[in-house]
Structure formats: structure tokens, C-alpha cells
Tab-separated table of C-alpha atoms in Angstrom:
chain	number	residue	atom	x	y	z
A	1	UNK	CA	7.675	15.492	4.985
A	2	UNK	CA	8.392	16.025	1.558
A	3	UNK	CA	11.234	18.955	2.563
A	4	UNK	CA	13.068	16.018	4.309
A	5	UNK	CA	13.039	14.090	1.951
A	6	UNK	CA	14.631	16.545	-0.534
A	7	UNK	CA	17.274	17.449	2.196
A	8	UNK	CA	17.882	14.084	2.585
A	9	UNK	CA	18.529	13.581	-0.906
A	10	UNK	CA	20.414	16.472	-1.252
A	11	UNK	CA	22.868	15.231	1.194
A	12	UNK	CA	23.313	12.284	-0.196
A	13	UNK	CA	24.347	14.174	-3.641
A	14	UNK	CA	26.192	16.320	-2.125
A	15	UNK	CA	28.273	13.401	-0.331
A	16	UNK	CA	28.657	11.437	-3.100
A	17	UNK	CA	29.777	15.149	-4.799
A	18	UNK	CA	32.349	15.713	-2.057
A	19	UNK	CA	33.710	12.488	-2.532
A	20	UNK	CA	33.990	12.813	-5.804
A	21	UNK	CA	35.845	15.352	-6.024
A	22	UNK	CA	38.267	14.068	-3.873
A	23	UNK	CA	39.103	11.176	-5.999
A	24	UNK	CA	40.063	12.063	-9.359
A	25	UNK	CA	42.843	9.672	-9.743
A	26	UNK	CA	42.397	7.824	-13.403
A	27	UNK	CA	41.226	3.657	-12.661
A	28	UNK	CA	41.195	0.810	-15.054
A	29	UNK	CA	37.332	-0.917	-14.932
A	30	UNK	CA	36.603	-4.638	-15.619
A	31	UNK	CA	33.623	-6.287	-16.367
A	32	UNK	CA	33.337	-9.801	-18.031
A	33	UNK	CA	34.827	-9.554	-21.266
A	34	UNK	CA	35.117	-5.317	-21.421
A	35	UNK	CA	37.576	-3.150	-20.236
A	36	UNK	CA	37.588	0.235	-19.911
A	37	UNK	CA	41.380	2.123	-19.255
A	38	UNK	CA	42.158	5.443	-17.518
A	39	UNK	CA	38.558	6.401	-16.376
A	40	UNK	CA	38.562	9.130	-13.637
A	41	UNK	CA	37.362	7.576	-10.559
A	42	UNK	CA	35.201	9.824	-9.926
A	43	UNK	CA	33.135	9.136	-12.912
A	44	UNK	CA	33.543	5.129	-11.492
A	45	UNK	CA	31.814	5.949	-8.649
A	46	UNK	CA	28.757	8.261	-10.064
A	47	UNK	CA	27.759	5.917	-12.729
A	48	UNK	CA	27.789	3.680	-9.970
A	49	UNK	CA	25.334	5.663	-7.814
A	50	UNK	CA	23.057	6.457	-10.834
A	51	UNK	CA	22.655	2.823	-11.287
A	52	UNK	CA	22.024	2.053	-7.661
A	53	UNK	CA	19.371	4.995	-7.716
A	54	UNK	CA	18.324	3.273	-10.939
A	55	UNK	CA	17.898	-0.336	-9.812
A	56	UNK	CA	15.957	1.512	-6.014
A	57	UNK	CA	13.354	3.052	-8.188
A	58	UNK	CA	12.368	-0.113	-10.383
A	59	UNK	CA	12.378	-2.758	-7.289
A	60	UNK	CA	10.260	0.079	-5.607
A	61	UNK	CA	8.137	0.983	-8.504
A	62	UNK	CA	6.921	-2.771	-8.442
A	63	UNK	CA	6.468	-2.645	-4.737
A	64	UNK	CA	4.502	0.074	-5.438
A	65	UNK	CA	1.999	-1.622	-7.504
A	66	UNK	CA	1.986	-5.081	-5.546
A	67	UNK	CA	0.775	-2.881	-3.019
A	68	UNK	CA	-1.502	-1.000	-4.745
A	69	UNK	CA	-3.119	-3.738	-6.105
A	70	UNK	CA	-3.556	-5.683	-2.338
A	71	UNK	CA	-5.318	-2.369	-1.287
A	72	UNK	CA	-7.853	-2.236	-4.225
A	73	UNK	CA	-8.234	-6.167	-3.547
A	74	UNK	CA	-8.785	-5.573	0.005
A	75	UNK	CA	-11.043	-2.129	-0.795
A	76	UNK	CA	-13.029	-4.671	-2.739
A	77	UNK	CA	-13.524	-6.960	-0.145
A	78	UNK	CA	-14.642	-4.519	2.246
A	79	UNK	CA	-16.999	-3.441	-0.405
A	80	UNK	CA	-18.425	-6.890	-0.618
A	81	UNK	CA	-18.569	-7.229	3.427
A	82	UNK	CA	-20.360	-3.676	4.033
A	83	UNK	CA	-22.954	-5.058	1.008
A	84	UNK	CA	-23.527	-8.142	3.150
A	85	UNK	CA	-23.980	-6.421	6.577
A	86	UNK	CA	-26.536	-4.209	4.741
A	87	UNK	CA	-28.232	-6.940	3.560
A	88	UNK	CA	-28.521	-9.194	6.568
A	89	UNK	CA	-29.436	-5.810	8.643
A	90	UNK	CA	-32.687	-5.923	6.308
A	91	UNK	CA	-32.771	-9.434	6.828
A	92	UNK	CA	-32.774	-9.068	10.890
A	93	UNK	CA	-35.226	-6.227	10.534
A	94	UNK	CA	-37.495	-8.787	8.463
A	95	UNK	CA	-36.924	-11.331	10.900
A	96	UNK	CA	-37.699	-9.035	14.052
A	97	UNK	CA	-40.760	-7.290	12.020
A	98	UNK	CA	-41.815	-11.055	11.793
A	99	UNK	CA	-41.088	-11.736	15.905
A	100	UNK	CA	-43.307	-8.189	16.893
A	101	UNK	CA	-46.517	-9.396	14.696
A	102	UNK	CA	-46.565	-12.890	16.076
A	103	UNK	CA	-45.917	-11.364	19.680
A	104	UNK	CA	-48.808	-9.562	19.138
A	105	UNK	CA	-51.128	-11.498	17.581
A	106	UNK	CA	-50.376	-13.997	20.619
A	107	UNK	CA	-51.123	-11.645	23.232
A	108	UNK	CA	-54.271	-10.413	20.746
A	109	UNK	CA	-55.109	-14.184	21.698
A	110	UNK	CA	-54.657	-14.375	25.296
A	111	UNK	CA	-56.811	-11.009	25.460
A	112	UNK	CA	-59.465	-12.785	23.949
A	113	UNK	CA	-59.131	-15.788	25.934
A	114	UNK	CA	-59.422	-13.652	28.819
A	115	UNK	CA	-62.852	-12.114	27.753
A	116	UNK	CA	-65.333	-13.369	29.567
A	117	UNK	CA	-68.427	-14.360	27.260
């Protein structure tokens, strides 16, 4: 998976290489109050991948860690749940334990009802 990705990403540089290349032609950028004359295009258009790239990695770096943080959240409460069936399978063992010896001791009863003296 990881060779894909690298080809992928290598296509992508290479594209935006490519393309590059092909325009060199000097621009005039704009931006609020700046201005920046006779720029080669092709510059233009890199510094505007790099900061596309840029702006990718920091919305999914916090993804990232919203995420990571649901799954220790939800590791925890699946912590907490597998405590709890542990404890109430004690607590139905208990409580069947507790059914067996009075089963018992009622048929002890009926055994000794049955004795004739």
C-alpha cells in the first residue's frame, strides 16, 4: 500500500513538474495590499501546490488526532464494559451457586419426608 501511495505522489509531482515547465511565461501576482511583478509562472503555481500540500497535512493532522482520541475513548469504554460483564458473570455464578444449594437442600427435604419412620 505504501508503494502506491509513493507512485501516486510521484505523479502528482511529476504533473505539476511537467506543467511547470511548460509555463514559464513571467505573471504579475496580487494579493490584498502586495504585489509582486514579473514572477515566472511556474514558480506561481508551485508555491501554490506547496501550500495546498501544506494546508492537506494540518486539516489532516487534526483529523488524525480527533480520531485518535474517539478510539482511546471508545477503547476505554470497552474496557469498562468487559470489567462489568466479568463482574456480573461472578455475580450469575453467585446467584446460580445460590439456586443449586437451595435445590438441594429442598429435595434433601422431600427425601426425608419420604422416609418412612
Amino acid at each position: 500500500m505504501w508503494a502506491l501511495r509513493w507512485i501516486f505522489i510521484a505523479i502528482i509531482v511529476l504533473g505539476v513538474l511537467f506543467i511547470s515547465y511548460q509555463n514559464s511565461a513571467d505573471v504579475d501576482v496580487r494579493f490584498l495590499k502586495w504585489s509582486l511583478t514579473a514572477i515566472p509562472l511556474y514558480f506561481v503555481i508551485f508555491f501554490s501546490f506547496a501550500i495546498g500540500m501544506i494546508s492537506f497535512l494540518i486539516i489532516a493532522f487534526f483529523n488524525q488526532m480527533r480520531h485518535h482520541v474517539q478510539v482511546r475513548k471508545l477503547r476505554g469504554e470497552i474496557n469498562q464494559l468487559n470489567k462489568k460483564i466479568i463482574e456480573l458473570g461472578s455475580v450469575e455464578a453467585d446467584v446460580e451457586y445460590e439456586n443449586e444449594k437451595k435445590d438441594s437442600e429442598q429435595e434433601n427435604e422431600v427425601d426425608d419426608n419420604n422416609i418412612p419412620s
